[in-house]
mmCIF file of C-alpha atoms in Angstrom:
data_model
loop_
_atom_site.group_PDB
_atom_site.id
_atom_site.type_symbol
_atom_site.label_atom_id
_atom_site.label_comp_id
_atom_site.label_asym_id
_atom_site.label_seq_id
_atom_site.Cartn_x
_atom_site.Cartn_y
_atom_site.Cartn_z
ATOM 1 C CA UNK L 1380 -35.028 -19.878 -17.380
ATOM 2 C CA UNK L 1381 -32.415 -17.354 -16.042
ATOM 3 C CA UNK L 1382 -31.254 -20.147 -13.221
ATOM 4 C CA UNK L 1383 -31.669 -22.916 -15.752
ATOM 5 C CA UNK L 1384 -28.588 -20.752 -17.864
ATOM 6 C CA UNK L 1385 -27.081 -20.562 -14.530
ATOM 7 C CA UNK L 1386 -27.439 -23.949 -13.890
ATOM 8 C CA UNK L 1387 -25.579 -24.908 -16.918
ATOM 9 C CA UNK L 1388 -22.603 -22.642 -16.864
ATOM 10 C CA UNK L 1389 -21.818 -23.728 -13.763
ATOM 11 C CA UNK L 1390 -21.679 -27.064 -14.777
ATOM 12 C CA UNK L 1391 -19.609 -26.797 -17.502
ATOM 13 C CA UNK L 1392 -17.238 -24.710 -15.697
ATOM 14 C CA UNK L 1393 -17.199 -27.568 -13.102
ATOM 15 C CA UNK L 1394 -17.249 -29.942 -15.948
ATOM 16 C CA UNK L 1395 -14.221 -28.218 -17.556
ATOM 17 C CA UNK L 1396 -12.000 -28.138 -14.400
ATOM 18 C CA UNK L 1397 -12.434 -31.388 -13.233
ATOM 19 C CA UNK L 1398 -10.850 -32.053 -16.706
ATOM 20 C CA UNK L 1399 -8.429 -29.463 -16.501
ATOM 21 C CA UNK L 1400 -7.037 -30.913 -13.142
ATOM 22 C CA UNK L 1401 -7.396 -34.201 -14.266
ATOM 23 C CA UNK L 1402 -5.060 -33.937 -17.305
ATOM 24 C CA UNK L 1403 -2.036 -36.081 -17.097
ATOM 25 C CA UNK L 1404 1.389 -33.707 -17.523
ATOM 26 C CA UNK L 1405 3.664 -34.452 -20.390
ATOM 27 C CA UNK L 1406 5.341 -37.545 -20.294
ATOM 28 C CA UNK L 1407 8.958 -37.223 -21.370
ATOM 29 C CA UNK L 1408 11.650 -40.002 -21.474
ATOM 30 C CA UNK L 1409 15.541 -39.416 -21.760
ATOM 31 C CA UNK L 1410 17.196 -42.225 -23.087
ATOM 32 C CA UNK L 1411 20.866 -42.544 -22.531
ATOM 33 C CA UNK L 1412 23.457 -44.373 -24.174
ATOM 34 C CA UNK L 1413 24.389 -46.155 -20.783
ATOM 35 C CA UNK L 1414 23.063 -45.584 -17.347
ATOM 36 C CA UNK L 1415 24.699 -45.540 -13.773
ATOM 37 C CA UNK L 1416 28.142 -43.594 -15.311
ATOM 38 C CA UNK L 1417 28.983 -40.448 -13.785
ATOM 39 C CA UNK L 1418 27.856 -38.489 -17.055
ATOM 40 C CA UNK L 1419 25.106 -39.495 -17.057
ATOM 41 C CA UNK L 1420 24.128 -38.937 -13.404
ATOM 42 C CA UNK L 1421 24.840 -35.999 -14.112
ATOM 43 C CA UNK L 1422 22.703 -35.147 -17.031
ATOM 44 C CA UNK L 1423 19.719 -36.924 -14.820
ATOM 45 C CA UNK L 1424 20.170 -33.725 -12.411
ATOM 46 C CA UNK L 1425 19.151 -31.459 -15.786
ATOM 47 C CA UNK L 1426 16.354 -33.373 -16.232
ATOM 48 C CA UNK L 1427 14.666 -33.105 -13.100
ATOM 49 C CA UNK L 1428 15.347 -29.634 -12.623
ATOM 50 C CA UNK L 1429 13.471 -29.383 -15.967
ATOM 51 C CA UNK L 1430 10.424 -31.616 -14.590
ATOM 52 C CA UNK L 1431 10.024 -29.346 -11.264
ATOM 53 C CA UNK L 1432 10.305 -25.919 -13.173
ATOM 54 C CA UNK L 1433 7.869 -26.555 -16.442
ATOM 55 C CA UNK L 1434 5.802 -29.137 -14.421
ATOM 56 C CA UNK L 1435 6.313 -32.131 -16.698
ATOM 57 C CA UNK L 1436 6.838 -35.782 -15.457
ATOM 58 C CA UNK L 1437 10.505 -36.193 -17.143
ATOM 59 C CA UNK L 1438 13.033 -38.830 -16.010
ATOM 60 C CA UNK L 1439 16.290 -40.343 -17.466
ATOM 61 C CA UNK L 1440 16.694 -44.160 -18.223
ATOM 62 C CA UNK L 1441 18.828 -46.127 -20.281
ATOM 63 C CA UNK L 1442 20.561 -49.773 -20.688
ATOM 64 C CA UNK L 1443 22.742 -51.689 -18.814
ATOM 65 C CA UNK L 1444 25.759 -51.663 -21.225
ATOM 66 C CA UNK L 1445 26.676 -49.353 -24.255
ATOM 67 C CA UNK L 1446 24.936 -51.465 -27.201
ATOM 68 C CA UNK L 1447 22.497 -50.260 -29.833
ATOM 69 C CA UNK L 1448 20.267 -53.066 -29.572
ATOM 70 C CA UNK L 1449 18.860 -52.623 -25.821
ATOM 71 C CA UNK L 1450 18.478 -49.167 -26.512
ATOM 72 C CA UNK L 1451 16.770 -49.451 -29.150
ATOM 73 C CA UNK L 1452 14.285 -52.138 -27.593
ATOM 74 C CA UNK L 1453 13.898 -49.562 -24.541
ATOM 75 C CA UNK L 1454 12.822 -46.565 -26.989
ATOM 76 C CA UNK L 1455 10.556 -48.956 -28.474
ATOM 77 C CA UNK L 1456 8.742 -49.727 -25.274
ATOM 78 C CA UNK L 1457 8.565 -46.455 -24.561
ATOM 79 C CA UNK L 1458 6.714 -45.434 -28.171
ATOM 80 C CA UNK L 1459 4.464 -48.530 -27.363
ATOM 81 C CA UNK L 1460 3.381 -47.063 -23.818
ATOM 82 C CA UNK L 1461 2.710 -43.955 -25.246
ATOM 83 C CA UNK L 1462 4.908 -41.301 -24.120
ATOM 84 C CA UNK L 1463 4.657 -37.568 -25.212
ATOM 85 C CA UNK L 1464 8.410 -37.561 -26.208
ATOM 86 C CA UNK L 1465 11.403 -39.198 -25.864
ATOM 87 C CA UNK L 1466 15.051 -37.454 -25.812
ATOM 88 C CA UNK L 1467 17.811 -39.790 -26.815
ATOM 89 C CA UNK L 1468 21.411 -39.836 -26.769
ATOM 90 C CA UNK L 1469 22.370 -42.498 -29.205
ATOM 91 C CA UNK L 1470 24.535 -45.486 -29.067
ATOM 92 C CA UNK L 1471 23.772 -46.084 -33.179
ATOM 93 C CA UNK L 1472 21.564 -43.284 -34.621
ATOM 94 C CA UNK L 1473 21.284 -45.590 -37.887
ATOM 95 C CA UNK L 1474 19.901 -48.350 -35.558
ATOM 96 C CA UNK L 1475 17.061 -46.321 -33.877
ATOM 97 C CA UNK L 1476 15.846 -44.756 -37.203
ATOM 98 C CA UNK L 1477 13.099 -47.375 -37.622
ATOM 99 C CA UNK L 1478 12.108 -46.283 -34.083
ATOM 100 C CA UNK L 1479 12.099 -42.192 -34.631
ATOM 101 C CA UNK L 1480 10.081 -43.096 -37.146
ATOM 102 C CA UNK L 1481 7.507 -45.113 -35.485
ATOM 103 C CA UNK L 1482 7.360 -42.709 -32.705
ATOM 104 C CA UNK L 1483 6.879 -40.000 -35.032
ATOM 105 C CA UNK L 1484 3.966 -41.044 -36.970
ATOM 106 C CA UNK L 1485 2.133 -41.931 -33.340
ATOM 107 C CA UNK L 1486 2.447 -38.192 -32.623
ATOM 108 C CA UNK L 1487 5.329 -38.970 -30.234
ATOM 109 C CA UNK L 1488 7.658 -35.466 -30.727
ATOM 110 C CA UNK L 1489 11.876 -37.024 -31.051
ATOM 111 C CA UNK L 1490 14.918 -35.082 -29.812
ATOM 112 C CA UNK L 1491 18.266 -36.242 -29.429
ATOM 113 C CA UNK L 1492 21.734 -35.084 -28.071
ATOM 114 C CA UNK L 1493 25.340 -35.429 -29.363
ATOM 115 C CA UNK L 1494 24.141 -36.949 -32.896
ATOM 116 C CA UNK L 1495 23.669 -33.847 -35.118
ATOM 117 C CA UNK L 1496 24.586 -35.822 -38.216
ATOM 118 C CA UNK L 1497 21.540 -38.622 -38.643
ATOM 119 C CA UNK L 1498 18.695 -35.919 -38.615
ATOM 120 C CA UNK L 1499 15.528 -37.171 -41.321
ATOM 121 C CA UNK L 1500 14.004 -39.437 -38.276
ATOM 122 C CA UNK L 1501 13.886 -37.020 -35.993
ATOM 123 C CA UNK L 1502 12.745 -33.544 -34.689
ATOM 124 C CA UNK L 1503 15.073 -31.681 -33.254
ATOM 125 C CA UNK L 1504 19.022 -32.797 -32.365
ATOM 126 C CA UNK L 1505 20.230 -30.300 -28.952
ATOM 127 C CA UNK L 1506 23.766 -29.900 -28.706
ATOM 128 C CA UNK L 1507 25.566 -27.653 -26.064
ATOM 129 C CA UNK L 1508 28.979 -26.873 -27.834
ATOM 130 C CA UNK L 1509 30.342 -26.228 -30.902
ATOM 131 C CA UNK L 1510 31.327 -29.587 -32.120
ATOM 132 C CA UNK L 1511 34.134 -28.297 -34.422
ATOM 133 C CA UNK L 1512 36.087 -26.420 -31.787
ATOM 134 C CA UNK L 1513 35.546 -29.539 -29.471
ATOM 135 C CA UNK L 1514 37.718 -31.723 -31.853
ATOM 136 C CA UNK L 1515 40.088 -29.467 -32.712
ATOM 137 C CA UNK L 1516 40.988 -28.158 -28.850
ATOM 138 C CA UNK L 1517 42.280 -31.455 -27.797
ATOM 139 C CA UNK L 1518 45.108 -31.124 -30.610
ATOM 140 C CA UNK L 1519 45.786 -27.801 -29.660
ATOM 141 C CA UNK L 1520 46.372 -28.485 -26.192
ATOM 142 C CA UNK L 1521 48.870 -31.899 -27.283
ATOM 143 C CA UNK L 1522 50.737 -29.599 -29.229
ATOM 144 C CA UNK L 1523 51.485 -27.023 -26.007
ATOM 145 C CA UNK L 1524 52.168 -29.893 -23.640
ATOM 146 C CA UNK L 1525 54.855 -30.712 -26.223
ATOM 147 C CA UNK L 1526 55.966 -27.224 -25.807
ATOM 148 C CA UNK L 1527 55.883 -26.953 -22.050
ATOM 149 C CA UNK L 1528 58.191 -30.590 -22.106
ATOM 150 C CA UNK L 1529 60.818 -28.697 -24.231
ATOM 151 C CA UNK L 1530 60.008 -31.496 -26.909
ATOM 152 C CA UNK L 1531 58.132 -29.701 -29.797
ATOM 153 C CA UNK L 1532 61.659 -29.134 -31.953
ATOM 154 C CA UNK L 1533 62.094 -32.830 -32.027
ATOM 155 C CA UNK L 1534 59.161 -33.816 -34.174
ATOM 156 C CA UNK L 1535 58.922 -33.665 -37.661
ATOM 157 C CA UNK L 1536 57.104 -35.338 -40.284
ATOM 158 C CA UNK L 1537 59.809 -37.911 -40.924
ATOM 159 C CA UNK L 1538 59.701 -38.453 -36.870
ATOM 160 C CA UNK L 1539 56.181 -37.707 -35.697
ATOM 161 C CA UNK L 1540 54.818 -37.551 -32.265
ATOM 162 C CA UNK L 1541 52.289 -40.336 -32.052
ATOM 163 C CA UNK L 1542 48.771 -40.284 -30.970
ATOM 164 C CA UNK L 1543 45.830 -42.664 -30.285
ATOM 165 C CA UNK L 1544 41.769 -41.685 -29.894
ATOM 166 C CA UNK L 1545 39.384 -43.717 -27.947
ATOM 167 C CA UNK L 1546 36.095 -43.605 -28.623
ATOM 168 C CA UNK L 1547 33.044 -45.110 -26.748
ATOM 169 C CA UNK L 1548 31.958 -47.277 -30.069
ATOM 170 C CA UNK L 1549 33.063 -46.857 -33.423
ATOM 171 C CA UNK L 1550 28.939 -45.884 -33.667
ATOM 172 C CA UNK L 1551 28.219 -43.268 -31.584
ATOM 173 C CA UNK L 1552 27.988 -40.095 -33.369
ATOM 174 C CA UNK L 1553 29.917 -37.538 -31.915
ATOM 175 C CA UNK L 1554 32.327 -39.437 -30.627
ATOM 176 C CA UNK L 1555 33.682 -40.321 -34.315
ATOM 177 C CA UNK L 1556 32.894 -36.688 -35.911
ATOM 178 C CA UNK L 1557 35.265 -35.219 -33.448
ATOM 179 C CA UNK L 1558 37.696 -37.517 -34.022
ATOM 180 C CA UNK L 1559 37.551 -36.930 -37.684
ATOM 181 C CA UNK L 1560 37.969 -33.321 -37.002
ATOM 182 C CA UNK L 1561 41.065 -33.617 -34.689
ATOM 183 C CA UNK L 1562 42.996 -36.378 -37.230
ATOM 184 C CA UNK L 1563 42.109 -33.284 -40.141
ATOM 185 C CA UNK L 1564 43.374 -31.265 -37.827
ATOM 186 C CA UNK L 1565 46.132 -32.850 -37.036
ATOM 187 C CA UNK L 1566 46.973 -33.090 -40.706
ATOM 188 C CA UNK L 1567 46.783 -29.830 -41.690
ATOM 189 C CA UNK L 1568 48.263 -27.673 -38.948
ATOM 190 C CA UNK L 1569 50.869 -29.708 -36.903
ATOM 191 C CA UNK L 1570 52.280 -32.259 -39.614
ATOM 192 C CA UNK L 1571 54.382 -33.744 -36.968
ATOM 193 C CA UNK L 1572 51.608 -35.075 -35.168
ATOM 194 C CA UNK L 1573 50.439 -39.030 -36.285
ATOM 195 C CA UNK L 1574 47.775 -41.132 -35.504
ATOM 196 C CA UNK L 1575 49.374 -44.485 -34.954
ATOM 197 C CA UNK L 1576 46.578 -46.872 -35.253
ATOM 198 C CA UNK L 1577 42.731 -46.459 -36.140
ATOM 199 C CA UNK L 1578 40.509 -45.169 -32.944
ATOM 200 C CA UNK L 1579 39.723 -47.842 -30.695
ATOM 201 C CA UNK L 1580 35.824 -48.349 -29.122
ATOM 202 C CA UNK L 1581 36.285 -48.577 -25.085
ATOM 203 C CA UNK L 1582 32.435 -49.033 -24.451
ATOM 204 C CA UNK L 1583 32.612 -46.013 -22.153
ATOM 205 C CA UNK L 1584 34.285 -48.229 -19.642
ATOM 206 C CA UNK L 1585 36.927 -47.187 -17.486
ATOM 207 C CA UNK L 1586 38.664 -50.789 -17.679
ATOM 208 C CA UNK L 1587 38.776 -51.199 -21.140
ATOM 209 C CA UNK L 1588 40.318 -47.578 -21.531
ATOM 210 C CA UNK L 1589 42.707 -48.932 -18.929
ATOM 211 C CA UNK L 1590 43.335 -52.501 -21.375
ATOM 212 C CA UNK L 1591 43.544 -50.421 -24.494
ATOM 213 C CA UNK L 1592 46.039 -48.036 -23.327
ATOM 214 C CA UNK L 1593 48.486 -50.745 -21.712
ATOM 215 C CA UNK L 1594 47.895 -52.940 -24.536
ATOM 216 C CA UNK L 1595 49.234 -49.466 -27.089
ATOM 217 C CA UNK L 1596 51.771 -48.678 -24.253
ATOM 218 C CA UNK L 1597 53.467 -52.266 -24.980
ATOM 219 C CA UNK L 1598 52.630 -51.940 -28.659
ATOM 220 C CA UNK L 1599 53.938 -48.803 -29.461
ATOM 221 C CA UNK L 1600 56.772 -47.665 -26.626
ATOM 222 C CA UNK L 1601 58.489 -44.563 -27.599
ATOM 223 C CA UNK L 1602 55.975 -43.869 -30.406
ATOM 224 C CA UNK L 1603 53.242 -43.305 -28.436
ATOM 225 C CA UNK L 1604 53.281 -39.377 -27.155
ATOM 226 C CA UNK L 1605 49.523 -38.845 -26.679
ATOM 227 C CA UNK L 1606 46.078 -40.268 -26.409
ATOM 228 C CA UNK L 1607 42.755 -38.678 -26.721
ATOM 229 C CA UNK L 1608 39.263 -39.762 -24.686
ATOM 230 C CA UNK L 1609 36.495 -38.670 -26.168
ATOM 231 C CA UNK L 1610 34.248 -40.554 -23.842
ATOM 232 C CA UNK L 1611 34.328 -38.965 -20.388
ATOM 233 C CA UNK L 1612 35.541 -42.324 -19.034
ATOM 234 C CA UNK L 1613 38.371 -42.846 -21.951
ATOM 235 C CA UNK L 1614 40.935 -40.469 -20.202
ATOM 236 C CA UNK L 1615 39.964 -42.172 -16.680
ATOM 237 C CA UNK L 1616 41.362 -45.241 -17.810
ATOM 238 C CA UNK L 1617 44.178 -43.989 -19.999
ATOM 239 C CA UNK L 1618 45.411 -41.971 -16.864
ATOM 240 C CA UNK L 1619 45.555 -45.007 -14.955
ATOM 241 C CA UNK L 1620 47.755 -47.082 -17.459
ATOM 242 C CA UNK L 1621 49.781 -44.145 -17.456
ATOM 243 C CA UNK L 1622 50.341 -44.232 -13.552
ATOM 244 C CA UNK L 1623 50.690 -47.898 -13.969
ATOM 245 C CA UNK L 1624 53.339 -47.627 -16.047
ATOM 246 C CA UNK L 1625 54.672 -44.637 -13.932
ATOM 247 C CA UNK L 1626 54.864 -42.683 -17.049
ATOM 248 C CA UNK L 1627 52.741 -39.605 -16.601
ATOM 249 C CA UNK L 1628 55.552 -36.949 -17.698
ATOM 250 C CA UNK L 1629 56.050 -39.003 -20.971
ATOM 251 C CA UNK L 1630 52.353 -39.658 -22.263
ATOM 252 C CA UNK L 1631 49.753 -36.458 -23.074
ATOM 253 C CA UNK L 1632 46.507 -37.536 -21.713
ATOM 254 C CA UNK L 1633 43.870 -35.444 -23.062
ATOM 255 C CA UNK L 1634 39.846 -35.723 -24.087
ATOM 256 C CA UNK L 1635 36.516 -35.245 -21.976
ATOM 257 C CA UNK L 1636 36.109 -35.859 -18.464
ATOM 258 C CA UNK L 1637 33.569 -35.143 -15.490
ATOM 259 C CA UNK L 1638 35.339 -32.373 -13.426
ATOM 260 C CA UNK L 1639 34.806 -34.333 -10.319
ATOM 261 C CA UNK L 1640 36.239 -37.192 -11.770
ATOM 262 C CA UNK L 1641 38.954 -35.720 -13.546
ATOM 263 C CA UNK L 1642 40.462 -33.364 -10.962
ATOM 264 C CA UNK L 1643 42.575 -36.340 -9.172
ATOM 265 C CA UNK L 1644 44.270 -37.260 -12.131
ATOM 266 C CA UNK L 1645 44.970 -33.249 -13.238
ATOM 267 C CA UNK L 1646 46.448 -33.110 -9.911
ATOM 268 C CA UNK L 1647 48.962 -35.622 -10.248
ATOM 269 C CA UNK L 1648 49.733 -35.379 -13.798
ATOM 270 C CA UNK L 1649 48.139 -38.712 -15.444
ATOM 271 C CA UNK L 1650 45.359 -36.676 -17.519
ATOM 272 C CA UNK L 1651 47.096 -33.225 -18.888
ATOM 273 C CA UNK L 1652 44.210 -31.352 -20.134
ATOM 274 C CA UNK L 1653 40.149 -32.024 -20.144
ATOM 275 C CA UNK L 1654 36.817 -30.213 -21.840
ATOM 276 C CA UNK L 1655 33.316 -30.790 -21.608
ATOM 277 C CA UNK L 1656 29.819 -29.185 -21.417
ATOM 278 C CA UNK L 1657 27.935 -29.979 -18.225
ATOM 279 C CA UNK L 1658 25.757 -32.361 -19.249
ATOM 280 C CA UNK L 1659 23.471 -31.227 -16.682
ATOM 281 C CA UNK L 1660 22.545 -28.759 -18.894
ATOM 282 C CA UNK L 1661 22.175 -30.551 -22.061
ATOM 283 C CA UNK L 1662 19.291 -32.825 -19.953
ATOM 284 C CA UNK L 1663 17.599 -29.582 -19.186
ATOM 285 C CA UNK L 1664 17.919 -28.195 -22.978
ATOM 286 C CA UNK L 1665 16.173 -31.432 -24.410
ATOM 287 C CA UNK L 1666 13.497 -31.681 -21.894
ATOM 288 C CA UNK L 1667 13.248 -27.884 -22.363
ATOM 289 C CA UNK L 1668 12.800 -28.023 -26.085
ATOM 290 C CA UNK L 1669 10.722 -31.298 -25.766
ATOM 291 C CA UNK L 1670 7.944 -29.024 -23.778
ATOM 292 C CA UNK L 1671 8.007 -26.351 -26.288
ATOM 293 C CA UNK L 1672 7.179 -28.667 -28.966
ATOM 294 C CA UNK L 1673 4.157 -30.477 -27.109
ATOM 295 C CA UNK L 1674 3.002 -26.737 -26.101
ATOM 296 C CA UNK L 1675 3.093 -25.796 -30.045
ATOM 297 C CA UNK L 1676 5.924 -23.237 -29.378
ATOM 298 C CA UNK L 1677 7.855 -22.378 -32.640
ATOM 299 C CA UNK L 1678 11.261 -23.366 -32.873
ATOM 300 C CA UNK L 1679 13.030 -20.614 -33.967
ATOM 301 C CA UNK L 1680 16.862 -18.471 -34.402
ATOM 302 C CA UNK L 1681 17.553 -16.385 -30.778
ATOM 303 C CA UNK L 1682 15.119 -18.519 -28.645
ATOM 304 C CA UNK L 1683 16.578 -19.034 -25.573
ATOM 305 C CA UNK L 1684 16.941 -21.432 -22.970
ATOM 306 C CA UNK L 1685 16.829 -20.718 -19.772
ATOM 307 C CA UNK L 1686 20.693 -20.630 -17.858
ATOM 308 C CA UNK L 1687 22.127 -21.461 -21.265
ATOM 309 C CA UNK L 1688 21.343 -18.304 -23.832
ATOM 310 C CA UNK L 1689 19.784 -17.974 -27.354
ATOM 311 C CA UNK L 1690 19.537 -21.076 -29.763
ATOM 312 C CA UNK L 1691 21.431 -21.113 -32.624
ATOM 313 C CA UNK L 1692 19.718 -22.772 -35.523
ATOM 314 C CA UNK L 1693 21.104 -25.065 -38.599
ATOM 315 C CA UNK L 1694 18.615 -27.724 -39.940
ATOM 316 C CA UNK L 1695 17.461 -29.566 -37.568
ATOM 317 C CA UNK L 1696 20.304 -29.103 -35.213
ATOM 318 C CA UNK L 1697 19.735 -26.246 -32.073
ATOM 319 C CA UNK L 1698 22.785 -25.608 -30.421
ATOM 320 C CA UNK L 1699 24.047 -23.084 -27.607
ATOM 321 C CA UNK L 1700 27.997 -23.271 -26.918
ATOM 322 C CA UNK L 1701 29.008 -23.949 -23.601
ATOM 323 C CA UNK L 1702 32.379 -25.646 -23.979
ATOM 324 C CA UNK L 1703 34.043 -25.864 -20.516
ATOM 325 C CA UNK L 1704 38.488 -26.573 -20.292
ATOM 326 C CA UNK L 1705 39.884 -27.419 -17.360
ATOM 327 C CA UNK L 1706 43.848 -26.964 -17.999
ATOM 328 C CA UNK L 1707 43.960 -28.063 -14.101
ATOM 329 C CA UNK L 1708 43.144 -29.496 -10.766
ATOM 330 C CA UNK L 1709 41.972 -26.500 -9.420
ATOM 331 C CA UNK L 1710 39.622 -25.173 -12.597
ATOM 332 C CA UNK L 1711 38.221 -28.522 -12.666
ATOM 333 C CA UNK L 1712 37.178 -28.831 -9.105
ATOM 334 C CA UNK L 1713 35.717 -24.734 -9.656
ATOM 335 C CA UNK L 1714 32.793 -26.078 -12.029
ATOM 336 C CA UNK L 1715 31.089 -27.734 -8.980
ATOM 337 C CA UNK L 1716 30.125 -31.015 -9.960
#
């Protein structure tokens, strides 16, 4: 009877490793707004540093081109296959509600990334900077280039500087909350300051930056003093209508930028100032959070992340800040990537 017990331990220990070793890792998808762009590269390097360290099978994808539609179609695939969680940084959070909340009620956990603002569908939104400061820096540093030119004393209300903001759609989230925080800004500490025309969508594309910016250069002459990216590819291809125009000591270029990509036009003076976080790390913070969830960690105030802190927690939204400025050539090619 004794070896009979035996017997049967054994083979439900056997039993219950063969399962054990068997079971499939997480799954977890990060969807990007578009893939192949620098940022996002970038942001791919997170995410498989996440996958090696917490031993989950995690890997970036997104569409071809910077439209709701085949993003949403992708997420839906990826609900239909069955994934553990997917992490998405949305072209149109509106669009991919019906989505969330598909995935949702299959048990699929939802995160997303620079859309704090369209929250109900989801579980958690992971940002890596505090969004407010983010849209009102760029202002702040148009107003000292003005200074440094010796041309701050010649604007006033009744003869304002002019700017422009490009944006990657008039859609994606973040993109359009900073830019209503820099144009209230704008309003209410440096009256001189004027936004010209309403911010234009650039589809995160270096060329159409480049159209836009020629196209306001013609428009507006004089009256244009300054334009803001907020894509990291907006102040790419405003820097090079600048050159093109050989006017890089009359327009401000400012707004986010990948260090690497930004440091050649710091150098020569087409792009003035830049910011960003490294998205890097926001691809490691979703994944991150995404395996917490799954392993039925709480989600909670002081958490932390590993390499990026304690969590901060409002609503839905977990953020750490991890703004980076690069006022230079130099500073910019110091942050490595």
């Amino acid at each position: 009877m004794k070896r009979l017990v035996v017997f049967f331990l054994l083979l439900g220990l056997l039993v219950w490793t063969s399962v054990a070793f068997a079971a499939e890792p997480y799954e977890i998808a990060v969807v990007v707004k578009i893939a192949g762009i620098p940022w996002f590269n970038r942001m791919a390097e997170g995410v498989e540093q996440a996958a090696k360290e917490l031993g989950v099978n995690a890997y970036l994808t997104g569409p071809a081109t910077a439209d709701p539609a085949p993003q949403v179609q992708m997420v839906e695939d990826l609900v239909t296959r069955g994934v553990d969680a997917v992490c998405v940084v949305p072209n149109d959070a509106k669009a991919l509600v019906p989505v969330f909340n598909k995935a949702r009620e299959r048990g699929i956990v939802v995160i997303t990334h620079e859309s704090p603002f369209e929250t109900e569908a989801i579980d958690w939104d992971v940002e890596t900077i505090d969004s407010v400061k983010y849209g009102q820096q760029p202002i702040d540093a148009i107003v000292e280039e003005l200074k440094e030119m010796g041309e701050l004393d010649k604007y006033t209300p009744e003869n304002p500087a002019g700017f422009v903001m490009l944006v990657g759609s008039l859609t994606v989230p973040l993109h359009n909350y900073w830019a209503d925080v820099a144009l209230e800004y704008a309003k209410e500490k440096y009256p001189f300051l004027k936004e010209l025309t309403s911010r234009l969508p650039t589809a995160e594309s270096v060329e159409d930056s480049r159209a836009a910016v020629l196209d306001l250069i013609t428009t507006y002459g004089d009256q244009l003093k300054a334009v803001i990216g907020w894509g990291s590819l907006g102040p790419i291809g405003a820097a090079q209508a600048v050159a093109e125009k050989g006017m890089e000591d009359e327009i401000i270029v400012v707004g986010s930028a990948i260090p690497s990509t930004v440091a050649p036009y710091l150098a020569t003076g087409a792009v003035d100032w830049a910011q960003l976080w490294d998205p890097k790390d926001a691809g490691y913070a979703m994944v991150y959070i995404a395996k917490q969830i799954l392993d039925g960690v709480e989600i909670k105030e002081g958490m932390e992340i590993p390499g990026l802190g304690p969590i901060k927690v409002e609503g839905k939204v977990i953020s750490v800040n991890q703004i980076k400025i690069m006022p230079d050539a130099e500073t910019a090619e110091s942050l490595g990537f």
